[in-house]
Amino acid sequence: MYSEDELLPINLLQHWRFCQRQCGLLALDNIWQDNVLTTSGMLFHEVVHRPDEERDDGLHIVRGMRIASFRYGITGICDVVEIDDDSGNRNILPIEYKVGAPKRDRSDDVQLCAQALCLEEMMDCTIRHGAFFYGKTRRRLLIELDDALRAETLETIAAVRAMLQSGQLPPARYEPKCLSCSLLDLCQPKAQNTKRLERYMHELYNPPSEGK
């Protein structure tokens, strides 16, 4: 079991799956800046992150629910949790709001699965599915929280924790998705991968001796 001080923010898992260096810049160097995409996402979440509850025909809806798992050492906030007790079989559905469209990678899925792990521990239940509501499509997308996704989520938790313990910033690697990253100018992934930069840094810190 982890202590409260050892809990990892769940959002770091999403950052790690999207880009390990982005996660490191945020978690190790406390570096972050917003762009149009991140700002729109923040505004999109403002409403659902306000703590609130309502009941509708046996459906208990909780918004902005704080969650934690001391078994896995993670914590965060669920945008929306739907609890259906009306059928006699308690069904719990975590719902994550995203401003854009479904991603090609599994970063969002891992984030949602981590939320489910917390809810399972807190409510002593098993959660088979989670859902996304994407602002761009205005539709809910249901996903299965299967064994493969759970294993991937636990691997991500372990990887982020190992990075924090080592204190080593992951190397930069330029990919097309870098163009949408708010840390592009600070990260400089293209420069990080060039021999020219390495030569410049070597000459800067190892100037030639006089007379040579």
Tab-separated table of C-alpha atoms in Angstrom:
chain	number	residue	atom	x	y	z
A	1	MET	CA	0.000	0.000	0.000
A	2	TYR	CA	1.161	3.510	-0.811
A	3	SER	CA	0.836	6.502	1.472
A	4	GLU	CA	-1.077	9.614	0.474
A	5	ASP	CA	2.189	11.447	-0.203
A	6	GLU	CA	3.226	8.739	-2.673
A	7	LEU	CA	0.123	8.910	-4.870
A	8	LEU	CA	0.742	9.733	-8.536
A	9	PRO	CA	-1.620	12.098	-10.370
A	10	ILE	CA	-3.534	10.050	-12.930
A	11	ASN	CA	-3.056	12.740	-15.565
A	12	LEU	CA	0.663	11.867	-15.635
A	13	LEU	CA	-0.263	8.471	-17.072
A	14	GLN	CA	-2.014	10.111	-20.004
A	15	HIS	CA	0.976	12.390	-20.587
A	16	TRP	CA	3.349	9.392	-20.470
A	17	ARG	CA	1.357	7.442	-23.032
A	18	PHE	CA	1.208	10.484	-25.306
A	19	CYS	CA	4.885	11.431	-24.896
A	20	GLN	CA	7.324	10.299	-22.229
A	21	ARG	CA	9.372	13.481	-22.480
A	22	GLN	CA	6.272	15.641	-22.052
A	23	CYS	CA	5.479	13.704	-18.886
A	24	GLY	CA	9.028	14.189	-17.629
A	25	LEU	CA	9.063	17.923	-18.318
A	26	LEU	CA	5.844	18.275	-16.343
A	27	ALA	CA	6.623	15.916	-13.459
A	28	LEU	CA	10.381	16.403	-13.033
A	29	ASP	CA	11.004	19.969	-14.202
A	30	ASN	CA	7.562	21.408	-13.429
A	31	ILE	CA	7.438	22.866	-16.943
A	32	TRP	CA	4.122	23.499	-18.639
A	33	GLN	CA	2.540	26.045	-20.914
A	34	ASP	CA	-0.845	26.127	-22.593
A	35	ASN	CA	-1.770	26.487	-26.234
A	36	VAL	CA	-5.120	26.735	-27.979
A	37	LEU	CA	-5.771	23.000	-27.631
A	38	THR	CA	-4.948	22.735	-23.925
A	39	THR	CA	-6.829	25.936	-23.094
A	40	SER	CA	-9.961	24.747	-24.879
A	41	GLY	CA	-9.700	21.451	-23.022
A	42	MET	CA	-9.394	23.242	-19.695
A	43	LEU	CA	-12.459	25.363	-20.413
A	44	PHE	CA	-14.361	22.270	-21.552
A	45	HIS	CA	-13.648	20.611	-18.188
A	46	GLU	CA	-14.610	23.558	-16.004
A	47	VAL	CA	-18.277	22.572	-15.801
A	48	VAL	CA	-17.835	18.832	-15.232
A	49	HIS	CA	-15.120	19.345	-12.605
A	50	ARG	CA	-17.455	21.314	-10.359
A	51	PRO	CA	-18.475	18.883	-7.586
A	52	ASP	CA	-22.153	18.096	-8.020
A	53	GLU	CA	-24.624	15.225	-7.649
A	54	GLU	CA	-28.033	14.421	-9.052
A	55	ARG	CA	-30.436	11.498	-9.249
A	56	ASP	CA	-32.532	10.607	-12.252
A	57	ASP	CA	-34.752	7.491	-12.352
A	58	GLY	CA	-32.444	5.419	-10.167
A	59	LEU	CA	-29.284	6.784	-11.784
A	60	HIS	CA	-26.934	8.558	-9.373
A	61	ILE	CA	-24.666	10.998	-11.236
A	62	VAL	CA	-21.579	12.415	-9.503
A	63	ARG	CA	-19.442	15.129	-11.124
A	64	GLY	CA	-15.924	16.146	-10.163
A	65	MET	CA	-15.435	13.105	-7.926
A	66	ARG	CA	-12.066	12.851	-6.187
A	67	ILE	CA	-10.654	9.337	-6.366
A	68	ALA	CA	-7.599	7.418	-5.162
A	69	SER	CA	-6.133	3.933	-5.046
A	70	PHE	CA	-3.661	3.234	-2.266
A	71	ARG	CA	-3.033	-0.205	-3.723
A	72	TYR	CA	-1.760	1.184	-7.018
A	73	GLY	CA	-0.634	4.572	-5.721
A	74	ILE	CA	-2.675	6.876	-7.960
A	75	THR	CA	-5.136	9.715	-7.484
A	76	GLY	CA	-7.206	12.082	-9.578
A	77	ILE	CA	-10.654	13.421	-10.388
A	78	CYS	CA	-13.391	11.691	-12.370
A	79	ASP	CA	-15.286	14.032	-14.647
A	80	VAL	CA	-18.508	12.066	-14.211
A	81	VAL	CA	-19.403	8.808	-12.458
A	82	GLU	CA	-22.768	7.210	-13.171
A	83	ILE	CA	-23.989	4.774	-10.506
A	84	ASP	CA	-26.990	2.658	-11.488
A	85	ASP	CA	-28.561	0.879	-8.508
A	86	ASP	CA	-32.029	0.565	-9.993
A	87	SER	CA	-31.481	-2.798	-11.680
A	88	GLY	CA	-30.474	-4.540	-8.455
A	89	ASN	CA	-26.981	-5.083	-9.829
A	90	ARG	CA	-24.832	-2.073	-9.074
A	91	ASN	CA	-23.335	-0.735	-12.289
A	92	ILE	CA	-20.684	1.990	-12.133
A	93	LEU	CA	-19.561	3.855	-15.239
A	94	PRO	CA	-16.713	6.405	-15.178
A	95	ILE	CA	-17.006	8.982	-17.964
A	96	GLU	CA	-14.106	11.139	-19.140
A	97	TYR	CA	-14.803	14.302	-21.126
A	98	LYS	CA	-12.447	15.180	-23.980
A	99	VAL	CA	-12.671	18.308	-26.090
A	100	GLY	CA	-11.446	16.745	-29.344
A	101	ALA	CA	-11.985	13.432	-31.118
A	102	PRO	CA	-10.855	9.879	-30.249
A	103	LYS	CA	-7.069	9.469	-30.354
A	104	ARG	CA	-5.179	6.841	-32.293
A	105	ASP	CA	-3.052	5.932	-29.279
A	106	ARG	CA	-4.188	4.470	-25.954
A	107	SER	CA	-3.338	7.442	-23.751
A	108	ASP	CA	-6.963	8.329	-23.032
A	109	ASP	CA	-7.891	4.677	-22.471
A	110	VAL	CA	-5.134	4.249	-19.878
A	111	GLN	CA	-6.289	7.371	-18.054
A	112	LEU	CA	-9.867	6.100	-17.917
A	113	CYS	CA	-8.786	2.625	-16.816
A	114	ALA	CA	-6.774	4.140	-13.961
A	115	GLN	CA	-9.898	5.960	-12.818
A	116	ALA	CA	-11.775	2.664	-12.836
A	117	LEU	CA	-9.063	1.020	-10.716
A	118	CYS	CA	-9.551	3.736	-8.111
A	119	LEU	CA	-13.333	3.385	-8.141
A	120	GLU	CA	-13.109	-0.396	-7.826
A	121	GLU	CA	-10.997	-0.032	-4.696
A	122	MET	CA	-13.125	2.733	-3.202
A	123	MET	CA	-16.483	1.073	-3.894
A	124	ASP	CA	-15.455	-2.589	-3.629
A	125	CYS	CA	-16.771	-3.444	-7.070
A	126	THR	CA	-15.740	-4.543	-10.556
A	127	ILE	CA	-16.076	-2.093	-13.428
A	128	ARG	CA	-16.252	-3.641	-16.882
A	129	HIS	CA	-16.640	-0.520	-19.011
A	130	GLY	CA	-15.823	3.157	-19.116
A	131	ALA	CA	-16.908	5.884	-21.502
A	132	PHE	CA	-15.650	9.017	-23.207
A	133	PHE	CA	-17.669	11.997	-24.267
A	134	TYR	CA	-15.844	13.783	-27.072
A	135	GLY	CA	-16.695	17.419	-27.654
A	136	LYS	CA	-15.896	17.275	-31.350
A	137	THR	CA	-18.262	14.403	-32.125
A	138	ARG	CA	-20.739	15.179	-29.304
A	139	ARG	CA	-21.115	11.457	-28.755
A	140	ARG	CA	-20.387	8.982	-25.998
A	141	LEU	CA	-17.913	6.202	-26.772
A	142	LEU	CA	-18.017	3.081	-24.593
A	143	ILE	CA	-14.802	1.076	-24.121
A	144	GLU	CA	-14.138	-2.265	-22.471
A	145	LEU	CA	-11.731	-2.268	-19.545
A	146	ASP	CA	-10.282	-5.655	-20.447
A	147	ASP	CA	-7.258	-7.465	-19.041
A	148	ALA	CA	-4.935	-6.114	-21.731
A	149	LEU	CA	-5.836	-2.496	-20.977
A	150	ARG	CA	-5.528	-3.086	-17.240
A	151	ALA	CA	-2.066	-4.591	-17.711
A	152	GLU	CA	-1.040	-1.655	-19.907
A	153	THR	CA	-2.283	0.763	-17.261
A	154	LEU	CA	-0.315	-0.945	-14.489
A	155	GLU	CA	2.801	-0.943	-16.681
A	156	THR	CA	2.347	2.781	-17.255
A	157	ILE	CA	2.000	3.446	-13.525
A	158	ALA	CA	5.227	1.520	-12.897
A	159	ALA	CA	7.051	3.356	-15.697
A	160	VAL	CA	6.055	6.811	-14.454
A	161	ARG	CA	7.017	5.911	-10.896
A	162	ALA	CA	10.389	4.602	-12.098
A	163	MET	CA	11.026	7.850	-13.992
A	164	LEU	CA	10.261	9.919	-10.908
A	165	GLN	CA	12.515	7.770	-8.746
A	166	SER	CA	15.391	7.977	-11.222
A	167	GLY	CA	15.000	11.706	-11.826
A	168	GLN	CA	16.033	11.140	-15.444
A	169	LEU	CA	14.248	13.166	-18.118
A	170	PRO	CA	13.296	10.948	-21.091
A	171	PRO	CA	15.018	11.916	-24.358
A	172	ALA	CA	13.201	13.900	-27.020
A	173	ARG	CA	12.028	12.182	-30.176
A	174	TYR	CA	10.393	14.175	-32.934
A	175	GLU	CA	7.091	12.822	-34.255
A	176	PRO	CA	4.204	14.423	-36.190
A	177	LYS	CA	2.194	14.722	-32.962
A	178	CYS	CA	4.830	17.139	-31.644
A	179	LEU	CA	3.202	19.870	-33.746
A	180	SER	CA	0.135	19.823	-31.474
A	181	CYS	CA	2.138	19.786	-28.224
A	182	SER	CA	2.082	22.956	-26.126
A	183	LEU	CA	5.689	22.279	-25.055
A	184	LEU	CA	7.099	22.131	-28.587
A	185	ASP	CA	9.116	25.356	-28.276
A	186	LEU	CA	10.507	24.376	-24.879
A	187	CYS	CA	11.250	20.770	-25.781
A	188	GLN	CA	12.852	21.432	-29.187
A	189	PRO	CA	12.644	17.774	-30.262
A	190	LYS	CA	14.258	18.371	-33.656
A	191	ALA	CA	17.230	20.146	-32.128
A	192	GLN	CA	17.634	17.434	-29.530
A	193	ASN	CA	18.243	14.869	-32.232
A	194	THR	CA	20.844	16.651	-34.348
A	195	LYS	CA	24.595	16.147	-34.404
A	196	ARG	CA	24.937	19.868	-34.964
A	197	LEU	CA	23.527	20.643	-31.536
A	198	GLU	CA	25.792	18.062	-29.904
A	199	ARG	CA	28.838	19.590	-31.591
A	200	TYR	CA	27.769	23.096	-30.587
A	201	MET	CA	27.278	22.102	-26.952
A	202	HIS	CA	30.636	20.320	-26.900
A	203	GLU	CA	32.446	23.357	-28.288
A	204	LEU	CA	30.591	25.677	-25.922
A	205	TYR	CA	31.664	23.833	-22.798
A	206	ASN	CA	35.029	22.627	-24.124
A	207	PRO	CA	36.585	25.654	-25.852
A	208	PRO	CA	39.903	25.066	-27.644
A	209	SER	CA	43.035	26.066	-25.762
A	210	GLU	CA	44.806	29.263	-26.790
A	211	GLY	CA	47.491	28.787	-29.411
A	212	LYS	CA	45.736	25.844	-31.046
